[in-house]
Short mmCIF file of N, CA and C in Angstrom, two decimals:
data_model
loop_
_atom_site.label_atom_id
_atom_site.label_comp_id
_atom_site.label_asym_id
_atom_site.label_seq_id
_atom_site.Cartn_x
_atom_site.Cartn_y
_atom_site.Cartn_z
N UNK A 4 216.17 11.97 108.12
CA UNK A 4 215.24 11.35 107.20
C UNK A 4 214.41 12.46 106.54
N UNK A 5 214.23 12.32 105.22
CA UNK A 5 213.33 13.30 104.55
C UNK A 5 211.84 12.99 104.68
N UNK A 6 211.18 14.13 104.63
CA UNK A 6 209.71 13.86 104.85
C UNK A 6 209.10 13.43 103.46
N UNK A 7 207.89 12.85 103.59
CA UNK A 7 207.24 12.39 102.46
C UNK A 7 206.92 13.63 101.49
N UNK A 8 206.60 14.71 102.06
CA UNK A 8 206.32 15.89 101.19
C UNK A 8 207.52 16.40 100.45
N UNK A 9 208.73 16.23 101.07
CA UNK A 9 209.88 16.61 100.31
C UNK A 9 210.13 15.66 99.19
N UNK A 10 209.98 14.38 99.39
CA UNK A 10 210.16 13.36 98.36
C UNK A 10 209.16 13.63 97.17
N UNK A 11 207.92 13.98 97.50
CA UNK A 11 206.92 14.30 96.43
C UNK A 11 207.30 15.41 95.62
N UNK A 12 207.95 16.45 96.17
CA UNK A 12 208.38 17.66 95.42
C UNK A 12 209.60 17.29 94.56
N UNK A 13 210.49 16.51 95.03
CA UNK A 13 211.69 16.23 94.25
C UNK A 13 211.46 15.16 93.17
N UNK A 14 210.41 14.52 93.18
CA UNK A 14 210.12 13.46 92.17
C UNK A 14 208.84 13.65 91.62
N UNK A 15 208.65 14.64 90.76
CA UNK A 15 207.34 14.91 90.15
C UNK A 15 206.79 13.73 89.32
N UNK A 16 205.53 13.48 89.43
CA UNK A 16 204.86 12.42 88.60
C UNK A 16 204.57 12.95 87.24
N UNK A 17 204.93 12.17 86.22
CA UNK A 17 204.59 12.59 84.82
C UNK A 17 203.15 12.13 84.47
N UNK A 18 202.43 12.99 83.94
CA UNK A 18 200.99 12.67 83.51
C UNK A 18 201.05 12.08 82.18
N UNK A 19 200.62 10.73 81.92
CA UNK A 19 200.62 10.03 80.80
C UNK A 19 199.19 9.99 80.28
N UNK A 20 199.02 9.95 78.93
CA UNK A 20 197.65 9.95 78.39
C UNK A 20 196.92 8.69 78.49
N UNK A 21 197.64 7.56 78.92
CA UNK A 21 196.96 6.29 78.86
C UNK A 21 197.61 5.37 79.94
N UNK A 22 196.95 4.32 80.31
CA UNK A 22 197.51 3.37 81.23
C UNK A 22 198.34 2.36 80.49
N UNK A 23 198.22 2.28 79.22
CA UNK A 23 199.00 1.34 78.35
C UNK A 23 200.36 1.90 78.10
N UNK A 24 201.37 1.10 77.88
CA UNK A 24 202.69 1.47 77.65
C UNK A 24 203.08 1.01 76.28
N UNK A 25 204.20 1.43 75.59
CA UNK A 25 204.57 0.98 74.31
C UNK A 25 204.73 -0.48 74.30
N UNK A 26 205.26 -1.08 75.35
CA UNK A 26 205.49 -2.61 75.27
C UNK A 26 204.05 -3.29 75.16
N UNK A 27 203.08 -2.73 75.86
CA UNK A 27 201.67 -3.25 75.74
C UNK A 27 201.20 -3.12 74.32
N UNK A 28 201.42 -1.99 73.72
CA UNK A 28 200.93 -1.89 72.32
C UNK A 28 201.68 -2.79 71.40
N UNK A 29 202.93 -3.03 71.59
CA UNK A 29 203.66 -3.96 70.77
C UNK A 29 203.11 -5.38 70.92
N UNK A 30 202.84 -5.71 72.08
CA UNK A 30 202.15 -7.08 72.33
C UNK A 30 200.79 -7.19 71.61
N UNK A 31 200.02 -6.13 71.80
CA UNK A 31 198.69 -6.02 71.21
C UNK A 31 198.77 -6.13 69.59
N UNK A 32 199.64 -5.46 69.04
CA UNK A 32 199.76 -5.42 67.54
C UNK A 32 200.38 -6.83 67.09
N UNK A 33 201.21 -7.43 67.81
CA UNK A 33 201.70 -8.80 67.57
C UNK A 33 200.51 -9.75 67.61
N UNK A 34 199.70 -9.65 68.63
CA UNK A 34 198.52 -10.55 68.79
C UNK A 34 197.57 -10.26 67.64
N UNK A 35 197.34 -8.96 67.27
CA UNK A 35 196.43 -8.72 66.18
C UNK A 35 196.95 -9.16 64.86
N UNK A 36 198.26 -9.13 64.57
CA UNK A 36 198.88 -9.72 63.36
C UNK A 36 198.62 -11.24 63.39
N UNK A 37 198.80 -11.93 64.48
CA UNK A 37 198.63 -13.36 64.53
C UNK A 37 197.14 -13.66 64.26
N UNK A 38 196.21 -12.90 64.80
CA UNK A 38 194.77 -13.10 64.66
C UNK A 38 194.31 -12.90 63.12
N UNK A 39 194.96 -11.83 62.57
CA UNK A 39 194.66 -11.69 61.10
C UNK A 39 195.26 -12.89 60.24
N UNK A 40 196.46 -13.30 60.51
CA UNK A 40 197.01 -14.44 59.81
C UNK A 40 196.28 -15.70 60.00
N UNK A 41 195.76 -15.92 61.21
CA UNK A 41 195.01 -17.08 61.53
C UNK A 41 193.52 -17.07 61.06
N UNK A 42 193.18 -15.91 60.35
CA UNK A 42 191.80 -15.87 59.80
C UNK A 42 190.71 -15.31 60.66
N UNK A 43 191.07 -14.86 61.88
CA UNK A 43 190.04 -14.40 62.79
C UNK A 43 189.32 -13.26 62.26
N UNK A 44 189.91 -12.43 61.41
CA UNK A 44 189.21 -11.25 60.88
C UNK A 44 188.85 -11.26 59.33
N UNK A 45 188.80 -12.49 58.86
CA UNK A 45 188.36 -12.71 57.50
C UNK A 45 187.07 -11.98 57.07
N UNK A 46 186.20 -11.88 58.00
CA UNK A 46 184.89 -11.32 57.72
C UNK A 46 184.99 -9.86 57.47
N UNK A 47 186.06 -9.05 57.83
CA UNK A 47 186.14 -7.68 57.56
C UNK A 47 187.19 -7.35 56.51
N UNK A 48 187.77 -8.35 55.84
CA UNK A 48 188.68 -8.18 54.79
C UNK A 48 187.91 -7.75 53.53
N UNK A 49 188.47 -7.22 52.53
CA UNK A 49 187.79 -6.71 51.23
C UNK A 49 186.92 -7.91 50.83
N UNK A 50 185.62 -7.51 50.56
CA UNK A 50 184.64 -8.57 50.12
C UNK A 50 185.07 -9.38 48.89
N UNK A 51 185.71 -8.65 47.92
CA UNK A 51 186.04 -9.46 46.66
C UNK A 51 187.23 -10.36 46.90
N UNK A 52 187.86 -10.17 48.02
CA UNK A 52 189.08 -10.96 48.20
C UNK A 52 190.31 -10.24 47.53
N UNK A 53 190.09 -9.17 46.87
CA UNK A 53 191.18 -8.41 46.25
C UNK A 53 191.45 -7.20 47.03
N UNK A 54 192.63 -6.99 47.24
CA UNK A 54 193.04 -5.73 48.04
C UNK A 54 193.08 -4.61 47.06
N UNK A 55 192.62 -3.47 47.59
CA UNK A 55 192.77 -2.24 46.75
C UNK A 55 194.28 -2.02 46.33
N UNK A 56 194.39 -1.57 45.06
CA UNK A 56 195.84 -1.39 44.51
C UNK A 56 196.04 0.14 44.35
N UNK A 57 195.09 1.06 44.44
CA UNK A 57 195.21 2.45 44.21
C UNK A 57 195.23 3.26 45.49
N UNK A 58 194.62 2.75 46.47
CA UNK A 58 194.58 3.60 47.75
C UNK A 58 194.76 2.55 48.87
N UNK A 59 195.24 3.29 50.01
CA UNK A 59 195.41 2.43 51.24
C UNK A 59 194.05 2.00 51.71
N UNK A 60 193.89 0.85 52.34
CA UNK A 60 192.71 0.31 52.92
C UNK A 60 192.90 0.03 54.39
N UNK A 61 191.94 0.25 55.15
CA UNK A 61 192.07 0.02 56.57
C UNK A 61 190.74 -0.60 57.11
N UNK A 62 190.85 -1.26 58.31
CA UNK A 62 189.72 -1.86 58.96
C UNK A 62 190.07 -1.79 60.47
N UNK A 63 189.09 -1.46 61.28
CA UNK A 63 189.29 -1.35 62.68
C UNK A 63 189.05 -2.85 63.22
N UNK A 64 190.08 -3.29 63.99
CA UNK A 64 190.01 -4.61 64.51
C UNK A 64 189.45 -4.66 65.91
N UNK A 65 189.65 -3.53 66.65
CA UNK A 65 189.29 -3.48 68.03
C UNK A 65 189.09 -1.92 68.37
N UNK A 66 188.15 -1.65 69.21
CA UNK A 66 188.03 -0.22 69.78
C UNK A 66 187.43 -0.25 71.14
N UNK A 67 188.01 0.44 72.01
CA UNK A 67 187.34 0.65 73.32
C UNK A 67 187.89 2.07 73.89
N UNK A 68 187.64 2.40 75.10
CA UNK A 68 187.95 3.67 75.60
C UNK A 68 189.55 3.87 75.63
N UNK A 69 190.30 2.81 75.81
CA UNK A 69 191.70 2.81 76.02
C UNK A 69 192.47 2.68 74.59
N UNK A 70 191.88 2.03 73.66
CA UNK A 70 192.70 1.50 72.56
C UNK A 70 191.87 1.39 71.31
N UNK A 71 192.56 1.65 70.16
CA UNK A 71 192.12 1.35 68.82
C UNK A 71 193.17 0.48 68.14
N UNK A 72 192.70 -0.56 67.45
CA UNK A 72 193.59 -1.40 66.72
C UNK A 72 193.15 -1.58 65.28
N UNK A 73 194.03 -1.32 64.34
CA UNK A 73 193.71 -1.24 62.95
C UNK A 73 194.53 -2.23 62.10
N UNK A 74 194.00 -2.77 60.96
CA UNK A 74 194.72 -3.45 59.99
C UNK A 74 194.83 -2.46 58.74
N UNK A 75 195.96 -2.19 58.27
CA UNK A 75 196.14 -1.33 57.19
C UNK A 75 196.84 -1.96 56.02
N UNK A 76 196.38 -1.74 54.78
CA UNK A 76 196.95 -2.29 53.49
C UNK A 76 197.60 -1.19 52.93
N UNK A 77 198.83 -1.24 52.63
CA UNK A 77 199.72 -0.15 52.08
C UNK A 77 199.96 -0.44 50.54
N UNK A 78 199.83 0.63 49.70
CA UNK A 78 200.13 0.53 48.32
C UNK A 78 201.21 1.41 47.94
N UNK A 79 201.80 1.23 46.78
CA UNK A 79 202.97 1.97 46.37
C UNK A 79 202.60 3.44 46.24
N UNK A 80 203.51 4.40 46.52
CA UNK A 80 203.44 5.75 46.21
C UNK A 80 202.41 6.53 47.00
N UNK A 81 201.90 5.91 48.11
CA UNK A 81 200.90 6.63 48.94
C UNK A 81 201.47 6.89 50.26
N UNK A 82 202.01 8.13 50.53
CA UNK A 82 202.61 8.47 51.70
C UNK A 82 201.56 8.89 52.83
N UNK A 83 201.86 8.76 54.05
CA UNK A 83 200.94 9.25 55.11
C UNK A 83 201.22 10.77 55.37
N UNK A 84 202.32 11.35 54.83
CA UNK A 84 202.80 12.66 55.11
C UNK A 84 203.48 12.70 56.52
N UNK A 85 204.28 13.63 56.71
CA UNK A 85 205.00 13.72 58.16
C UNK A 85 203.93 14.21 59.07
N UNK A 86 203.68 13.29 60.10
CA UNK A 86 202.67 13.62 61.05
C UNK A 86 202.95 13.15 62.48
N UNK A 87 202.19 13.57 63.42
CA UNK A 87 202.22 12.98 64.83
C UNK A 87 200.81 12.38 65.16
N UNK A 88 200.72 11.83 66.23
CA UNK A 88 199.44 11.17 66.64
C UNK A 88 198.79 11.95 67.75
N UNK A 89 199.08 13.33 67.86
CA UNK A 89 198.50 14.24 68.89
C UNK A 89 198.81 13.64 70.28
N UNK A 90 197.77 13.27 71.05
CA UNK A 90 197.95 12.90 72.47
C UNK A 90 197.89 11.29 72.61
N UNK A 91 198.25 10.58 71.48
CA UNK A 91 198.16 9.17 71.57
C UNK A 91 199.57 8.59 71.35
N UNK A 92 199.87 7.46 71.95
CA UNK A 92 201.16 6.74 71.66
C UNK A 92 200.64 5.54 70.70
N UNK A 93 201.64 4.98 70.10
CA UNK A 93 201.22 3.95 69.06
C UNK A 93 202.22 2.91 68.89
N UNK A 94 201.91 1.89 68.13
CA UNK A 94 202.87 0.74 67.85
C UNK A 94 202.31 0.18 66.57
N UNK A 95 203.23 -0.59 65.80
CA UNK A 95 202.67 -1.42 64.72
C UNK A 95 203.58 -2.69 64.59
N UNK A 96 202.96 -3.63 63.94
CA UNK A 96 203.57 -4.87 63.43
C UNK A 96 203.36 -5.09 62.01
N UNK A 97 204.38 -5.38 61.30
CA UNK A 97 204.25 -5.56 59.81
C UNK A 97 203.96 -7.03 59.59
N UNK A 98 202.77 -7.37 58.91
CA UNK A 98 202.46 -8.71 58.63
C UNK A 98 203.04 -9.29 57.46
N UNK A 99 203.09 -8.48 56.34
CA UNK A 99 203.65 -8.90 55.00
C UNK A 99 204.18 -7.68 54.33
N UNK A 100 205.14 -7.93 53.34
CA UNK A 100 205.73 -6.94 52.71
C UNK A 100 206.72 -6.10 53.49
N UNK A 101 206.88 -4.79 53.17
CA UNK A 101 207.80 -3.98 53.93
C UNK A 101 207.31 -2.53 53.84
N UNK A 102 207.69 -1.70 54.93
CA UNK A 102 207.36 -0.35 55.00
C UNK A 102 208.66 0.45 55.18
N UNK A 103 208.55 1.69 54.83
CA UNK A 103 209.78 2.57 55.24
C UNK A 103 209.12 3.60 56.05
N UNK A 104 209.72 3.80 57.28
CA UNK A 104 209.30 4.92 58.20
C UNK A 104 210.42 5.84 58.20
N UNK A 105 210.07 7.13 57.96
CA UNK A 105 210.96 8.28 58.06
C UNK A 105 210.50 9.03 59.35
N UNK A 106 211.33 9.29 60.33
CA UNK A 106 210.99 9.93 61.50
C UNK A 106 211.85 11.14 61.77
N UNK A 107 211.32 12.11 62.35
CA UNK A 107 212.14 13.36 62.69
C UNK A 107 212.97 13.01 63.96
N UNK A 108 214.26 13.26 63.73
CA UNK A 108 215.24 13.04 64.73
C UNK A 108 215.86 14.27 65.36
N UNK A 109 215.12 15.40 65.33
CA UNK A 109 215.55 16.55 66.02
C UNK A 109 216.04 17.61 65.06
N UNK A 110 216.78 17.25 64.02
CA UNK A 110 217.32 18.17 62.99
C UNK A 110 217.36 17.56 61.57
N UNK A 111 216.86 16.34 61.46
CA UNK A 111 216.83 15.65 60.15
C UNK A 111 215.91 14.49 60.25
N UNK A 112 215.55 14.03 59.02
CA UNK A 112 214.75 12.83 58.98
C UNK A 112 215.60 11.59 58.94
N UNK A 113 215.33 10.61 59.69
CA UNK A 113 216.05 9.26 59.57
C UNK A 113 215.08 8.20 59.23
N UNK A 114 215.47 7.32 58.32
CA UNK A 114 214.59 6.28 57.84
C UNK A 114 215.02 4.87 58.33
N UNK A 115 213.96 4.06 58.54
CA UNK A 115 214.28 2.61 58.79
C UNK A 115 213.28 1.82 57.94
N UNK A 116 213.81 0.63 57.57
CA UNK A 116 213.02 -0.35 56.72
C UNK A 116 212.47 -1.32 57.62
N UNK A 117 211.15 -1.61 57.59
CA UNK A 117 210.53 -2.55 58.40
C UNK A 117 209.93 -3.59 57.60
N UNK A 118 210.37 -4.90 57.78
CA UNK A 118 210.03 -5.96 57.12
C UNK A 118 208.91 -6.82 57.81
N UNK A 119 208.23 -7.83 57.21
CA UNK A 119 207.31 -8.70 57.88
C UNK A 119 207.96 -9.19 59.17
N UNK A 120 207.14 -9.06 60.25
CA UNK A 120 207.65 -9.52 61.52
C UNK A 120 208.30 -8.44 62.35
N UNK A 121 208.60 -7.32 61.70
CA UNK A 121 209.26 -6.18 62.51
C UNK A 121 208.20 -5.38 63.25
N UNK A 122 208.60 -4.79 64.25
CA UNK A 122 207.63 -3.89 65.17
C UNK A 122 208.31 -2.56 65.28
N UNK A 123 207.50 -1.55 65.58
CA UNK A 123 207.94 -0.19 65.90
C UNK A 123 206.98 0.41 66.92
N UNK A 124 207.37 1.24 67.84
CA UNK A 124 206.47 1.91 68.73
C UNK A 124 206.73 3.36 68.44
N UNK A 125 205.65 4.22 68.85
CA UNK A 125 205.68 5.66 68.72
C UNK A 125 205.24 6.35 70.00
N UNK A 126 206.24 6.90 70.77
CA UNK A 126 205.97 7.63 71.93
C UNK A 126 205.26 8.98 71.61
N UNK A 127 204.82 9.64 72.65
CA UNK A 127 204.22 10.98 72.51
C UNK A 127 205.19 11.89 71.81
N UNK A 128 204.74 12.58 70.89
CA UNK A 128 205.62 13.61 70.10
C UNK A 128 206.33 13.05 68.98
N UNK A 129 206.15 11.75 68.63
CA UNK A 129 206.86 11.09 67.55
C UNK A 129 206.30 11.69 66.34
N UNK A 130 207.17 12.15 65.38
CA UNK A 130 206.74 12.74 64.09
C UNK A 130 207.35 11.81 63.00
N UNK A 131 206.51 11.25 62.06
CA UNK A 131 206.98 10.29 61.14
C UNK A 131 206.09 10.37 59.85
N UNK A 132 206.60 9.70 58.86
CA UNK A 132 205.94 9.37 57.63
C UNK A 132 206.14 7.91 57.37
N UNK A 133 205.14 7.27 56.80
CA UNK A 133 205.20 5.83 56.60
C UNK A 133 204.76 5.56 55.16
N UNK A 134 205.43 4.75 54.42
CA UNK A 134 205.14 4.54 53.03
C UNK A 134 205.56 2.97 52.73
N UNK A 135 204.82 2.49 51.81
CA UNK A 135 205.03 1.06 51.23
C UNK A 135 206.45 1.08 50.64
N UNK A 136 207.25 0.16 51.03
CA UNK A 136 208.63 0.07 50.54
C UNK A 136 208.59 -0.29 49.10
N UNK A 137 209.35 0.44 48.24
CA UNK A 137 209.31 0.16 46.86
C UNK A 137 209.90 -1.14 46.42
N UNK A 138 210.80 -1.69 47.26
CA UNK A 138 211.46 -2.92 46.89
C UNK A 138 210.86 -4.12 47.42
N UNK A 139 209.58 -3.98 47.83
CA UNK A 139 208.84 -5.16 48.35
C UNK A 139 208.63 -6.12 47.26
N UNK A 140 209.02 -7.42 47.44
CA UNK A 140 208.77 -8.43 46.57
C UNK A 140 207.77 -9.43 46.92
N UNK A 141 207.16 -9.23 48.13
CA UNK A 141 206.14 -10.14 48.72
C UNK A 141 204.94 -10.03 47.80
N UNK A 142 204.20 -11.14 47.53
CA UNK A 142 202.97 -11.01 46.79
C UNK A 142 201.93 -10.32 47.59
N UNK A 143 201.05 -9.60 46.91
CA UNK A 143 200.01 -8.87 47.61
C UNK A 143 200.40 -7.62 48.15
N UNK A 144 199.57 -6.99 49.03
CA UNK A 144 199.91 -5.64 49.59
C UNK A 144 200.87 -5.92 50.78
N UNK A 145 201.37 -4.70 51.25
CA UNK A 145 202.02 -4.75 52.58
C UNK A 145 200.87 -4.46 53.55
N UNK A 146 200.99 -5.35 54.64
CA UNK A 146 199.89 -5.30 55.63
C UNK A 146 200.61 -4.99 56.96
N UNK A 147 199.95 -4.21 57.79
CA UNK A 147 200.49 -3.92 59.15
C UNK A 147 199.28 -3.72 60.10
N UNK A 148 199.50 -4.01 61.34
CA UNK A 148 198.51 -3.86 62.40
C UNK A 148 199.04 -2.74 63.22
N UNK A 149 198.21 -1.72 63.50
CA UNK A 149 198.65 -0.52 64.33
C UNK A 149 197.68 -0.47 65.55
N UNK A 150 198.25 0.01 66.70
CA UNK A 150 197.49 0.17 67.92
C UNK A 150 197.80 1.61 68.41
N UNK A 151 196.80 2.28 68.83
CA UNK A 151 196.86 3.70 69.38
C UNK A 151 196.09 3.68 70.68
N UNK A 152 196.83 4.33 71.66
CA UNK A 152 196.21 4.56 72.99
C UNK A 152 196.63 5.87 73.56
N UNK A 153 195.66 6.70 73.99
CA UNK A 153 194.22 6.55 73.73
C UNK A 153 193.87 6.55 72.29
N UNK A 154 192.73 6.14 71.83
CA UNK A 154 192.31 6.15 70.45
C UNK A 154 192.59 7.49 69.82
N UNK A 155 193.02 7.51 68.57
CA UNK A 155 193.33 8.81 67.89
C UNK A 155 192.11 9.69 67.86
N UNK A 156 192.31 10.95 68.05
CA UNK A 156 191.36 11.96 67.93
C UNK A 156 191.83 13.14 67.03
N UNK A 157 193.12 13.24 66.85
CA UNK A 157 193.73 14.31 65.99
C UNK A 157 195.19 13.90 65.57
N UNK A 158 195.48 14.55 64.38
CA UNK A 158 196.90 14.32 63.95
C UNK A 158 197.28 15.75 63.44
N UNK A 159 198.55 16.07 63.70
CA UNK A 159 199.16 17.26 63.15
C UNK A 159 200.13 16.88 62.05
N UNK A 160 200.20 17.76 60.98
CA UNK A 160 201.06 17.35 59.86
C UNK A 160 202.14 18.55 59.78
N UNK A 161 203.34 18.10 59.27
CA UNK A 161 204.52 18.99 59.35
C UNK A 161 205.21 19.01 57.96
N UNK A 162 206.04 20.02 57.84
CA UNK A 162 206.99 20.09 56.79
C UNK A 162 208.37 20.41 57.42
N UNK A 163 209.40 19.96 56.72
CA UNK A 163 210.80 20.26 57.22
C UNK A 163 211.17 21.63 56.49
N UNK A 164 211.58 22.57 57.31
CA UNK A 164 212.00 23.89 56.76
C UNK A 164 213.43 23.87 56.23
N UNK A 165 213.75 25.02 55.49
CA UNK A 165 215.11 25.15 55.01
C UNK A 165 216.10 25.30 56.16
N UNK A 166 215.72 25.54 57.37
CA UNK A 166 216.55 25.59 58.51
C UNK A 166 216.61 24.26 59.36
N UNK A 167 216.25 23.22 58.69
CA UNK A 167 216.28 21.94 59.36
C UNK A 167 215.45 21.90 60.70
N UNK A 168 214.22 22.40 60.64
CA UNK A 168 213.28 22.32 61.69
C UNK A 168 211.96 22.02 61.21
N UNK A 169 211.01 21.69 62.09
CA UNK A 169 209.69 21.31 61.66
C UNK A 169 208.79 22.47 61.76
N UNK A 170 207.82 22.59 60.76
CA UNK A 170 206.79 23.55 60.80
C UNK A 170 205.46 22.81 60.70
N UNK A 171 204.63 23.13 61.64
CA UNK A 171 203.34 22.43 61.54
C UNK A 171 202.49 23.15 60.46
N UNK A 172 201.96 22.35 59.54
CA UNK A 172 201.12 22.88 58.46
C UNK A 172 199.60 22.84 58.74
N UNK A 173 199.24 21.87 59.54
CA UNK A 173 197.76 21.75 59.74
C UNK A 173 197.52 20.68 60.91
N UNK A 174 196.37 20.73 61.52
CA UNK A 174 196.00 19.75 62.42
C UNK A 174 194.59 19.34 62.10
N UNK A 175 194.37 18.05 62.05
CA UNK A 175 192.99 17.55 61.62
C UNK A 175 192.52 16.58 62.71
N UNK A 176 191.18 16.79 62.94
CA UNK A 176 190.52 15.76 63.81
C UNK A 176 190.35 14.61 63.09
N UNK A 177 190.53 13.45 63.62
CA UNK A 177 190.54 12.15 62.86
C UNK A 177 190.30 10.96 63.82
N UNK A 178 189.62 9.90 63.42
CA UNK A 178 189.71 8.60 64.10
C UNK A 178 190.17 7.58 63.17
N UNK A 179 190.84 7.96 62.06
CA UNK A 179 191.36 7.08 61.11
C UNK A 179 192.91 6.85 61.37
N UNK A 180 193.32 5.70 61.01
CA UNK A 180 194.78 5.40 61.31
C UNK A 180 195.65 5.98 60.26
N UNK A 181 196.82 6.55 60.69
CA UNK A 181 197.84 7.10 59.80
C UNK A 181 197.39 8.03 58.79
N UNK A 182 196.32 8.80 59.06
CA UNK A 182 195.88 9.89 58.20
C UNK A 182 195.35 9.57 56.84
N UNK A 183 195.06 10.51 56.15
CA UNK A 183 194.71 10.36 54.72
C UNK A 183 195.78 10.04 53.84
N UNK A 184 195.61 9.21 52.90
CA UNK A 184 196.72 8.76 51.96
C UNK A 184 196.86 9.87 50.94
N UNK A 185 198.03 10.11 50.62
CA UNK A 185 198.46 11.15 49.60
C UNK A 185 199.11 10.53 48.41
#
C-alpha cells in the first residue's frame, strides 16, 4: 500500500484563481440574461431607451469578491482586439443578435458564430476577439451577458505574427469587460 505522502507527490493539486468553474459561470450568465429579459435591470439600461449605435455600451449587473457580471451592447465594426482575461476565467450568453468570436487555436485563429441563446466559456489563457456579427438581422443591438471570476483586473492584447504565433503588444489594468472598443 502506498503512503499518503507518495500519493500527494504523484498527484499535484492545480492552483485555480477562483472557486467558481466554467459551468458555474455559464449558469450565472444564463440567469443574468433571463433577468435582463424579464426587466430586472431596466433601471440601468440607457436612460433614453435608445442603445448607443457608435460605441459599445456596458453595465455591471453584479460585483463581489468572486465575480463580476456585465451586460454588453455590441455595435458593428467595433472589435475588442485579440486579448486574454489575465488571471480570470469567463463565460457569456448571447441575449439578442449575433457575435463572432475568433480565438487563438495554437497556430491560427478559429472563428465561431454565436447567436441568441448560445453560450461560450473562456478558460485561463484563452485569447480571443469578439465582434458584432455583420449578418445580424435582429432588431436593436446585439446584447450579451458576461461573467468573470475572479473579477477582471488586467487584460493583455496580442497580434498574430508572420510565423503564426502570438506576440503580446500590451497589458492594461482594467475592470471593464472585453476591453476598450476599437
